[in-house]
């Protein structure tokens, strides 16, 4: 095989990793979340813009407020997961660019002065970072249950502000009994990869 990554790590991050729908009651600690972030913060984004923002829902009151905005089928999962994270895109990410992209500090105004441009870039790059986040959760030996079945505007109003766009809600913890559905098929190499 031509991959350098250890096969056990490949399994942990991809082959055996599954979306979890149930969790044990083992807590997810602040130290685990910090370790996840300290790993995934190195994932690349355009201009190193890093627009992803993570809101950890830990208090019972906040959890109750979030569950009200979840789609009916997602409510039990979010109500019982040890930790829930709201992932959002910061549409004002450009304010950090002079520090985050010192090779070209003028990128802030040269490329991202207009809000619609920032929103498109933030959506793409924060989605990329959300994928890193999910892989980081797996690297910590935990399972992630990412979901987009919720009232986006309700979550934005309840937990964020006009400068942040919700992307997904991620339930996090150790998988519980019957946590995952059977593995769904994947497209073959020939169906995805084209050489021109």
mmCIF file with all atom_site columns, C-alpha atoms in Angstrom:
data_model
loop_
_atom_site.group_PDB
_atom_site.id
_atom_site.type_symbol
_atom_site.label_atom_id
_atom_site.label_alt_id
_atom_site.label_comp_id
_atom_site.label_asym_id
_atom_site.label_entity_id
_atom_site.label_seq_id
_atom_site.pdbx_PDB_ins_code
_atom_site.Cartn_x
_atom_site.Cartn_y
_atom_site.Cartn_z
_atom_site.occupancy
_atom_site.B_iso_or_equiv
_atom_site.pdbx_formal_charge
_atom_site.auth_seq_id
_atom_site.auth_comp_id
_atom_site.auth_asym_id
_atom_site.auth_atom_id
_atom_site.pdbx_PDB_model_num
ATOM 1   C CA . UNK A 1 1   ? 0.000   0.000  0.000   1.00 0.00 ? 1   UNK A CA 1
ATOM 2   C CA . UNK A 1 2   ? 1.303   3.460  -0.806  1.00 0.00 ? 2   UNK A CA 1
ATOM 3   C CA . UNK A 1 3   ? -0.122  5.271  2.230   1.00 0.00 ? 3   UNK A CA 1
ATOM 4   C CA . UNK A 1 4   ? 2.370   6.283  4.920   1.00 0.00 ? 4   UNK A CA 1
ATOM 5   C CA . UNK A 1 5   ? -0.203  6.544  7.717   1.00 0.00 ? 5   UNK A CA 1
ATOM 6   C CA . UNK A 1 6   ? -0.342  3.443  9.928   1.00 0.00 ? 6   UNK A CA 1
ATOM 7   C CA . UNK A 1 7   ? -3.238  1.114  8.939   1.00 0.00 ? 7   UNK A CA 1
ATOM 8   C CA . UNK A 1 8   ? -4.667  1.279  12.476  1.00 0.00 ? 8   UNK A CA 1
ATOM 9   C CA . UNK A 1 9   ? -4.797  5.075  12.200  1.00 0.00 ? 9   UNK A CA 1
ATOM 10  C CA . UNK A 1 10  ? -6.393  4.785  8.755   1.00 0.00 ? 10  UNK A CA 1
ATOM 11  C CA . UNK A 1 11  ? -9.085  2.577  10.289  1.00 0.00 ? 11  UNK A CA 1
ATOM 12  C CA . UNK A 1 12  ? -9.589  4.928  13.246  1.00 0.00 ? 12  UNK A CA 1
ATOM 13  C CA . UNK A 1 13  ? -9.965  8.012  11.072  1.00 0.00 ? 13  UNK A CA 1
ATOM 14  C CA . UNK A 1 14  ? -11.759 6.570  8.039   1.00 0.00 ? 14  UNK A CA 1
ATOM 15  C CA . UNK A 1 15  ? -12.468 2.867  7.474   1.00 0.00 ? 15  UNK A CA 1
ATOM 16  C CA . UNK A 1 16  ? -13.922 2.000  10.879  1.00 0.00 ? 16  UNK A CA 1
ATOM 17  C CA . UNK A 1 17  ? -15.099 5.499  11.817  1.00 0.00 ? 17  UNK A CA 1
ATOM 18  C CA . UNK A 1 18  ? -18.851 5.898  11.782  1.00 0.00 ? 18  UNK A CA 1
ATOM 19  C CA . UNK A 1 19  ? -21.428 8.556  12.440  1.00 0.00 ? 19  UNK A CA 1
ATOM 20  C CA . UNK A 1 20  ? -22.746 7.881  15.938  1.00 0.00 ? 20  UNK A CA 1
ATOM 21  C CA . UNK A 1 21  ? -26.446 8.098  16.749  1.00 0.00 ? 21  UNK A CA 1
ATOM 22  C CA . UNK A 1 22  ? -26.202 6.911  20.360  1.00 0.00 ? 22  UNK A CA 1
ATOM 23  C CA . UNK A 1 23  ? -23.565 7.566  22.991  1.00 0.00 ? 23  UNK A CA 1
ATOM 24  C CA . UNK A 1 24  ? -22.475 6.329  26.399  1.00 0.00 ? 24  UNK A CA 1
ATOM 25  C CA . UNK A 1 25  ? -22.719 8.791  29.281  1.00 0.00 ? 25  UNK A CA 1
ATOM 26  C CA . UNK A 1 26  ? -18.921 9.112  29.561  1.00 0.00 ? 26  UNK A CA 1
ATOM 27  C CA . UNK A 1 27  ? -18.186 12.851 29.556  1.00 0.00 ? 27  UNK A CA 1
ATOM 28  C CA . UNK A 1 28  ? -16.085 14.614 26.932  1.00 0.00 ? 28  UNK A CA 1
ATOM 29  C CA . UNK A 1 29  ? -13.562 16.722 28.806  1.00 0.00 ? 29  UNK A CA 1
ATOM 30  C CA . UNK A 1 30  ? -12.242 20.183 28.118  1.00 0.00 ? 30  UNK A CA 1
ATOM 31  C CA . UNK A 1 31  ? -8.789  18.603 27.758  1.00 0.00 ? 31  UNK A CA 1
ATOM 32  C CA . UNK A 1 32  ? -10.056 16.344 24.975  1.00 0.00 ? 32  UNK A CA 1
ATOM 33  C CA . UNK A 1 33  ? -11.620 19.267 23.125  1.00 0.00 ? 33  UNK A CA 1
ATOM 34  C CA . UNK A 1 34  ? -8.402  21.293 23.466  1.00 0.00 ? 34  UNK A CA 1
ATOM 35  C CA . UNK A 1 35  ? -6.377  18.360 22.134  1.00 0.00 ? 35  UNK A CA 1
ATOM 36  C CA . UNK A 1 36  ? -8.750  18.066 19.162  1.00 0.00 ? 36  UNK A CA 1
ATOM 37  C CA . UNK A 1 37  ? -8.441  21.758 18.384  1.00 0.00 ? 37  UNK A CA 1
ATOM 38  C CA . UNK A 1 38  ? -4.662  21.767 18.856  1.00 0.00 ? 38  UNK A CA 1
ATOM 39  C CA . UNK A 1 39  ? -4.462  19.078 16.151  1.00 0.00 ? 39  UNK A CA 1
ATOM 40  C CA . UNK A 1 40  ? -6.991  20.316 13.608  1.00 0.00 ? 40  UNK A CA 1
ATOM 41  C CA . UNK A 1 41  ? -5.989  23.989 13.727  1.00 0.00 ? 41  UNK A CA 1
ATOM 42  C CA . UNK A 1 42  ? -3.165  23.083 11.351  1.00 0.00 ? 42  UNK A CA 1
ATOM 43  C CA . UNK A 1 43  ? -5.501  22.045 8.533   1.00 0.00 ? 43  UNK A CA 1
ATOM 44  C CA . UNK A 1 44  ? -5.119  24.396 5.558   1.00 0.00 ? 44  UNK A CA 1
ATOM 45  C CA . UNK A 1 45  ? -7.623  27.059 4.509   1.00 0.00 ? 45  UNK A CA 1
ATOM 46  C CA . UNK A 1 46  ? -7.367  29.747 1.836   1.00 0.00 ? 46  UNK A CA 1
ATOM 47  C CA . UNK A 1 47  ? -5.207  32.620 3.104   1.00 0.00 ? 47  UNK A CA 1
ATOM 48  C CA . UNK A 1 48  ? -5.151  30.771 6.441   1.00 0.00 ? 48  UNK A CA 1
ATOM 49  C CA . UNK A 1 49  ? -8.466  32.482 7.064   1.00 0.00 ? 49  UNK A CA 1
ATOM 50  C CA . UNK A 1 50  ? -9.717  29.843 9.575   1.00 0.00 ? 50  UNK A CA 1
ATOM 51  C CA . UNK A 1 51  ? -13.349 31.030 9.661   1.00 0.00 ? 51  UNK A CA 1
ATOM 52  C CA . UNK A 1 52  ? -14.725 28.069 11.652  1.00 0.00 ? 52  UNK A CA 1
ATOM 53  C CA . UNK A 1 53  ? -16.110 28.890 15.095  1.00 0.00 ? 53  UNK A CA 1
ATOM 54  C CA . UNK A 1 54  ? -17.187 26.234 17.598  1.00 0.00 ? 54  UNK A CA 1
ATOM 55  C CA . UNK A 1 55  ? -19.827 26.770 20.268  1.00 0.00 ? 55  UNK A CA 1
ATOM 56  C CA . UNK A 1 56  ? -19.755 24.007 22.888  1.00 0.00 ? 56  UNK A CA 1
ATOM 57  C CA . UNK A 1 57  ? -23.161 23.293 24.393  1.00 0.00 ? 57  UNK A CA 1
ATOM 58  C CA . UNK A 1 58  ? -22.449 22.024 27.913  1.00 0.00 ? 58  UNK A CA 1
ATOM 59  C CA . UNK A 1 59  ? -25.098 23.411 30.264  1.00 0.00 ? 59  UNK A CA 1
ATOM 60  C CA . UNK A 1 60  ? -28.480 21.665 30.580  1.00 0.00 ? 60  UNK A CA 1
ATOM 61  C CA . UNK A 1 61  ? -30.237 24.978 29.878  1.00 0.00 ? 61  UNK A CA 1
ATOM 62  C CA . UNK A 1 62  ? -28.332 25.540 26.628  1.00 0.00 ? 62  UNK A CA 1
ATOM 63  C CA . UNK A 1 63  ? -28.918 21.921 25.624  1.00 0.00 ? 63  UNK A CA 1
ATOM 64  C CA . UNK A 1 64  ? -32.651 22.342 26.110  1.00 0.00 ? 64  UNK A CA 1
ATOM 65  C CA . UNK A 1 65  ? -32.634 25.521 24.018  1.00 0.00 ? 65  UNK A CA 1
ATOM 66  C CA . UNK A 1 66  ? -30.747 23.734 21.228  1.00 0.00 ? 66  UNK A CA 1
ATOM 67  C CA . UNK A 1 67  ? -32.908 20.612 21.225  1.00 0.00 ? 67  UNK A CA 1
ATOM 68  C CA . UNK A 1 68  ? -35.978 22.773 20.488  1.00 0.00 ? 68  UNK A CA 1
ATOM 69  C CA . UNK A 1 69  ? -34.365 23.779 17.168  1.00 0.00 ? 69  UNK A CA 1
ATOM 70  C CA . UNK A 1 70  ? -33.383 20.259 16.101  1.00 0.00 ? 70  UNK A CA 1
ATOM 71  C CA . UNK A 1 71  ? -35.416 18.228 13.617  1.00 0.00 ? 71  UNK A CA 1
ATOM 72  C CA . UNK A 1 72  ? -37.685 15.744 15.371  1.00 0.00 ? 72  UNK A CA 1
ATOM 73  C CA . UNK A 1 73  ? -35.508 12.716 14.579  1.00 0.00 ? 73  UNK A CA 1
ATOM 74  C CA . UNK A 1 74  ? -32.355 14.450 15.805  1.00 0.00 ? 74  UNK A CA 1
ATOM 75  C CA . UNK A 1 75  ? -33.715 15.642 19.145  1.00 0.00 ? 75  UNK A CA 1
ATOM 76  C CA . UNK A 1 76  ? -33.040 12.452 21.156  1.00 0.00 ? 76  UNK A CA 1
ATOM 77  C CA . UNK A 1 77  ? -29.460 12.268 19.846  1.00 0.00 ? 77  UNK A CA 1
ATOM 78  C CA . UNK A 1 78  ? -28.689 15.857 20.768  1.00 0.00 ? 78  UNK A CA 1
ATOM 79  C CA . UNK A 1 79  ? -30.473 15.560 24.109  1.00 0.00 ? 79  UNK A CA 1
ATOM 80  C CA . UNK A 1 80  ? -28.332 12.597 25.206  1.00 0.00 ? 80  UNK A CA 1
ATOM 81  C CA . UNK A 1 81  ? -24.891 13.156 23.641  1.00 0.00 ? 81  UNK A CA 1
ATOM 82  C CA . UNK A 1 82  ? -22.174 13.895 26.227  1.00 0.00 ? 82  UNK A CA 1
ATOM 83  C CA . UNK A 1 83  ? -21.127 17.011 24.302  1.00 0.00 ? 83  UNK A CA 1
ATOM 84  C CA . UNK A 1 84  ? -22.688 18.971 21.463  1.00 0.00 ? 84  UNK A CA 1
ATOM 85  C CA . UNK A 1 85  ? -20.854 21.462 19.271  1.00 0.00 ? 85  UNK A CA 1
ATOM 86  C CA . UNK A 1 86  ? -22.453 24.051 17.009  1.00 0.00 ? 86  UNK A CA 1
ATOM 87  C CA . UNK A 1 87  ? -20.080 24.692 14.099  1.00 0.00 ? 87  UNK A CA 1
ATOM 88  C CA . UNK A 1 88  ? -20.454 28.038 12.369  1.00 0.00 ? 88  UNK A CA 1
ATOM 89  C CA . UNK A 1 89  ? -18.745 30.256 9.808   1.00 0.00 ? 89  UNK A CA 1
ATOM 90  C CA . UNK A 1 90  ? -17.469 33.633 10.970  1.00 0.00 ? 90  UNK A CA 1
ATOM 91  C CA . UNK A 1 91  ? -18.296 36.022 8.135   1.00 0.00 ? 91  UNK A CA 1
ATOM 92  C CA . UNK A 1 92  ? -16.002 38.643 9.654   1.00 0.00 ? 92  UNK A CA 1
ATOM 93  C CA . UNK A 1 93  ? -12.965 36.323 9.587   1.00 0.00 ? 93  UNK A CA 1
ATOM 94  C CA . UNK A 1 94  ? -11.075 38.902 7.527   1.00 0.00 ? 94  UNK A CA 1
ATOM 95  C CA . UNK A 1 95  ? -10.454 41.020 10.628  1.00 0.00 ? 95  UNK A CA 1
ATOM 96  C CA . UNK A 1 96  ? -7.931  38.372 11.755  1.00 0.00 ? 96  UNK A CA 1
ATOM 97  C CA . UNK A 1 97  ? -6.157  38.090 8.392   1.00 0.00 ? 97  UNK A CA 1
ATOM 98  C CA . UNK A 1 98  ? -3.340  40.593 9.059   1.00 0.00 ? 98  UNK A CA 1
ATOM 99  C CA . UNK A 1 99  ? -2.213  38.364 11.952  1.00 0.00 ? 99  UNK A CA 1
ATOM 100 C CA . UNK A 1 100 ? -3.112  35.004 10.392  1.00 0.00 ? 100 UNK A CA 1
ATOM 101 C CA . UNK A 1 101 ? -1.662  35.684 6.951   1.00 0.00 ? 101 UNK A CA 1
ATOM 102 C CA . UNK A 1 102 ? 1.398   37.881 7.557   1.00 0.00 ? 102 UNK A CA 1
ATOM 103 C CA . UNK A 1 103 ? 2.775   37.047 4.103   1.00 0.00 ? 103 UNK A CA 1
ATOM 104 C CA . UNK A 1 104 ? 0.111   39.376 2.661   1.00 0.00 ? 104 UNK A CA 1
ATOM 105 C CA . UNK A 1 105 ? -1.682  41.362 5.384   1.00 0.00 ? 105 UNK A CA 1
ATOM 106 C CA . UNK A 1 106 ? -3.413  43.499 2.738   1.00 0.00 ? 106 UNK A CA 1
ATOM 107 C CA . UNK A 1 107 ? -5.485  40.438 1.727   1.00 0.00 ? 107 UNK A CA 1
ATOM 108 C CA . UNK A 1 108 ? -8.064  41.618 4.257   1.00 0.00 ? 108 UNK A CA 1
ATOM 109 C CA . UNK A 1 109 ? -9.030  44.586 2.110   1.00 0.00 ? 109 UNK A CA 1
ATOM 110 C CA . UNK A 1 110 ? -7.755  43.432 -1.284  1.00 0.00 ? 110 UNK A CA 1
ATOM 111 C CA . UNK A 1 111 ? -9.930  40.317 -1.419  1.00 0.00 ? 111 UNK A CA 1
ATOM 112 C CA . UNK A 1 112 ? -12.448 40.374 1.411   1.00 0.00 ? 112 UNK A CA 1
ATOM 113 C CA . UNK A 1 113 ? -13.736 43.932 1.732   1.00 0.00 ? 113 UNK A CA 1
ATOM 114 C CA . UNK A 1 114 ? -17.219 42.952 0.488   1.00 0.00 ? 114 UNK A CA 1
ATOM 115 C CA . UNK A 1 115 ? -19.532 40.893 2.703   1.00 0.00 ? 115 UNK A CA 1
ATOM 116 C CA . UNK A 1 116 ? -20.892 38.556 -0.054  1.00 0.00 ? 116 UNK A CA 1
ATOM 117 C CA . UNK A 1 117 ? -17.319 37.572 -0.974  1.00 0.00 ? 117 UNK A CA 1
ATOM 118 C CA . UNK A 1 118 ? -16.537 36.876 2.683   1.00 0.00 ? 118 UNK A CA 1
ATOM 119 C CA . UNK A 1 119 ? -19.688 34.811 3.117   1.00 0.00 ? 119 UNK A CA 1
ATOM 120 C CA . UNK A 1 120 ? -18.843 32.572 0.143   1.00 0.00 ? 120 UNK A CA 1
ATOM 121 C CA . UNK A 1 121 ? -15.258 32.112 1.289   1.00 0.00 ? 121 UNK A CA 1
ATOM 122 C CA . UNK A 1 122 ? -16.241 31.550 4.913   1.00 0.00 ? 122 UNK A CA 1
ATOM 123 C CA . UNK A 1 123 ? -18.813 28.923 3.901   1.00 0.00 ? 123 UNK A CA 1
ATOM 124 C CA . UNK A 1 124 ? -16.301 26.947 1.838   1.00 0.00 ? 124 UNK A CA 1
ATOM 125 C CA . UNK A 1 125 ? -13.367 27.181 4.223   1.00 0.00 ? 125 UNK A CA 1
ATOM 126 C CA . UNK A 1 126 ? -15.333 26.593 7.414   1.00 0.00 ? 126 UNK A CA 1
ATOM 127 C CA . UNK A 1 127 ? -16.890 23.482 5.817   1.00 0.00 ? 127 UNK A CA 1
ATOM 128 C CA . UNK A 1 128 ? -13.353 22.290 5.152   1.00 0.00 ? 128 UNK A CA 1
ATOM 129 C CA . UNK A 1 129 ? -12.453 22.976 8.777   1.00 0.00 ? 129 UNK A CA 1
ATOM 130 C CA . UNK A 1 130 ? -15.597 21.176 9.947   1.00 0.00 ? 130 UNK A CA 1
ATOM 131 C CA . UNK A 1 131 ? -14.319 18.054 8.181   1.00 0.00 ? 131 UNK A CA 1
ATOM 132 C CA . UNK A 1 132 ? -10.987 18.466 9.975   1.00 0.00 ? 132 UNK A CA 1
ATOM 133 C CA . UNK A 1 133 ? -12.887 18.826 13.243  1.00 0.00 ? 133 UNK A CA 1
ATOM 134 C CA . UNK A 1 134 ? -14.752 15.554 12.699  1.00 0.00 ? 134 UNK A CA 1
ATOM 135 C CA . UNK A 1 135 ? -11.489 13.754 11.903  1.00 0.00 ? 135 UNK A CA 1
ATOM 136 C CA . UNK A 1 136 ? -9.965  15.309 15.037  1.00 0.00 ? 136 UNK A CA 1
ATOM 137 C CA . UNK A 1 137 ? -12.840 13.957 17.124  1.00 0.00 ? 137 UNK A CA 1
ATOM 138 C CA . UNK A 1 138 ? -12.094 10.521 15.682  1.00 0.00 ? 138 UNK A CA 1
ATOM 139 C CA . UNK A 1 139 ? -8.367  10.957 16.395  1.00 0.00 ? 139 UNK A CA 1
ATOM 140 C CA . UNK A 1 140 ? -9.309  11.488 20.057  1.00 0.00 ? 140 UNK A CA 1
ATOM 141 C CA . UNK A 1 141 ? -10.970 8.059  20.059  1.00 0.00 ? 141 UNK A CA 1
ATOM 142 C CA . UNK A 1 142 ? -14.436 9.585  20.109  1.00 0.00 ? 142 UNK A CA 1
ATOM 143 C CA . UNK A 1 143 ? -17.321 9.425  17.668  1.00 0.00 ? 143 UNK A CA 1
ATOM 144 C CA . UNK A 1 144 ? -19.003 12.358 15.972  1.00 0.00 ? 144 UNK A CA 1
ATOM 145 C CA . UNK A 1 145 ? -22.607 12.646 14.868  1.00 0.00 ? 145 UNK A CA 1
ATOM 146 C CA . UNK A 1 146 ? -22.705 15.620 12.469  1.00 0.00 ? 146 UNK A CA 1
ATOM 147 C CA . UNK A 1 147 ? -26.194 16.826 11.531  1.00 0.00 ? 147 UNK A CA 1
ATOM 148 C CA . UNK A 1 148 ? -27.750 19.538 9.395   1.00 0.00 ? 148 UNK A CA 1
ATOM 149 C CA . UNK A 1 149 ? -31.318 18.691 10.368  1.00 0.00 ? 149 UNK A CA 1
ATOM 150 C CA . UNK A 1 150 ? -32.171 21.752 12.438  1.00 0.00 ? 150 UNK A CA 1
ATOM 151 C CA . UNK A 1 151 ? -33.650 25.236 12.173  1.00 0.00 ? 151 UNK A CA 1
ATOM 152 C CA . UNK A 1 152 ? -30.605 27.196 10.984  1.00 0.00 ? 152 UNK A CA 1
ATOM 153 C CA . UNK A 1 153 ? -32.114 30.613 11.607  1.00 0.00 ? 153 UNK A CA 1
ATOM 154 C CA . UNK A 1 154 ? -33.392 29.564 15.025  1.00 0.00 ? 154 UNK A CA 1
ATOM 155 C CA . UNK A 1 155 ? -29.943 28.295 16.048  1.00 0.00 ? 155 UNK A CA 1
ATOM 156 C CA . UNK A 1 156 ? -28.293 31.439 14.698  1.00 0.00 ? 156 UNK A CA 1
ATOM 157 C CA . UNK A 1 157 ? -30.628 33.673 16.724  1.00 0.00 ? 157 UNK A CA 1
ATOM 158 C CA . UNK A 1 158 ? -30.394 31.523 19.855  1.00 0.00 ? 158 UNK A CA 1
ATOM 159 C CA . UNK A 1 159 ? -26.623 30.976 19.983  1.00 0.00 ? 159 UNK A CA 1
ATOM 160 C CA . UNK A 1 160 ? -24.827 33.167 17.435  1.00 0.00 ? 160 UNK A CA 1
ATOM 161 C CA . UNK A 1 161 ? -25.144 36.616 15.868  1.00 0.00 ? 161 UNK A CA 1
ATOM 162 C CA . UNK A 1 162 ? -25.612 38.157 12.432  1.00 0.00 ? 162 UNK A CA 1
ATOM 163 C CA . UNK A 1 163 ? -21.912 37.695 11.628  1.00 0.00 ? 163 UNK A CA 1
ATOM 164 C CA . UNK A 1 164 ? -22.015 33.905 12.081  1.00 0.00 ? 164 UNK A CA 1
ATOM 165 C CA . UNK A 1 165 ? -23.717 31.327 9.879   1.00 0.00 ? 165 UNK A CA 1
ATOM 166 C CA . UNK A 1 166 ? -24.469 27.898 11.379  1.00 0.00 ? 166 UNK A CA 1
ATOM 167 C CA . UNK A 1 167 ? -23.058 24.958 9.418   1.00 0.00 ? 167 UNK A CA 1
ATOM 168 C CA . UNK A 1 168 ? -23.878 21.870 11.448  1.00 0.00 ? 168 UNK A CA 1
ATOM 169 C CA . UNK A 1 169 ? -24.488 20.496 14.904  1.00 0.00 ? 169 UNK A CA 1
ATOM 170 C CA . UNK A 1 170 ? -22.090 17.734 15.973  1.00 0.00 ? 170 UNK A CA 1
ATOM 171 C CA . UNK A 1 171 ? -22.889 15.310 18.777  1.00 0.00 ? 171 UNK A CA 1
ATOM 172 C CA . UNK A 1 172 ? -19.681 14.000 20.368  1.00 0.00 ? 172 UNK A CA 1
ATOM 173 C CA . UNK A 1 173 ? -18.867 11.115 22.684  1.00 0.00 ? 173 UNK A CA 1
ATOM 174 C CA . UNK A 1 174 ? -18.119 7.420  22.944  1.00 0.00 ? 174 UNK A CA 1
ATOM 175 C CA . UNK A 1 175 ? -20.511 5.374  20.797  1.00 0.00 ? 175 UNK A CA 1
ATOM 176 C CA . UNK A 1 176 ? -23.327 3.654  22.638  1.00 0.00 ? 176 UNK A CA 1
ATOM 177 C CA . UNK A 1 177 ? -25.209 0.456  21.767  1.00 0.00 ? 177 UNK A CA 1
ATOM 178 C CA . UNK A 1 178 ? -26.253 0.186  18.114  1.00 0.00 ? 178 UNK A CA 1
ATOM 179 C CA . UNK A 1 179 ? -24.659 3.589  17.523  1.00 0.00 ? 179 UNK A CA 1
ATOM 180 C CA . UNK A 1 180 ? -24.314 3.294  13.751  1.00 0.00 ? 180 UNK A CA 1
ATOM 181 C CA . UNK A 1 181 ? -26.325 2.163  10.772  1.00 0.00 ? 181 UNK A CA 1
ATOM 182 C CA . UNK A 1 182 ? -24.786 -0.474 8.479   1.00 0.00 ? 182 UNK A CA 1
ATOM 183 C CA . UNK A 1 183 ? -22.049 0.946  6.262   1.00 0.00 ? 183 UNK A CA 1
ATOM 184 C CA . UNK A 1 184 ? -23.517 2.463  3.098   1.00 0.00 ? 184 UNK A CA 1
ATOM 185 C CA . UNK A 1 185 ? -21.897 1.862  -0.304  1.00 0.00 ? 185 UNK A CA 1
ATOM 186 C CA . UNK A 1 186 ? -19.219 4.155  -1.664  1.00 0.00 ? 186 UNK A CA 1
ATOM 187 C CA . UNK A 1 187 ? -18.518 5.188  -5.249  1.00 0.00 ? 187 UNK A CA 1
ATOM 188 C CA . UNK A 1 188 ? -15.700 3.359  -7.034  1.00 0.00 ? 188 UNK A CA 1
ATOM 189 C CA . UNK A 1 189 ? -12.461 5.089  -7.993  1.00 0.00 ? 189 UNK A CA 1
ATOM 190 C CA . UNK A 1 190 ? -13.502 5.080  -11.653 1.00 0.00 ? 190 UNK A CA 1
ATOM 191 C CA . UNK A 1 191 ? -16.770 6.854  -10.792 1.00 0.00 ? 191 UNK A CA 1
ATOM 192 C CA . UNK A 1 192 ? -14.980 9.723  -9.042  1.00 0.00 ? 192 UNK A CA 1
ATOM 193 C CA . UNK A 1 193 ? -11.499 10.165 -10.503 1.00 0.00 ? 193 UNK A CA 1
ATOM 194 C CA . UNK A 1 194 ? -11.044 11.487 -14.022 1.00 0.00 ? 194 UNK A CA 1
ATOM 195 C CA . UNK A 1 195 ? -7.710  12.040 -15.745 1.00 0.00 ? 195 UNK A CA 1
ATOM 196 C CA . UNK A 1 196 ? -7.531  14.617 -18.512 1.00 0.00 ? 196 UNK A CA 1
#
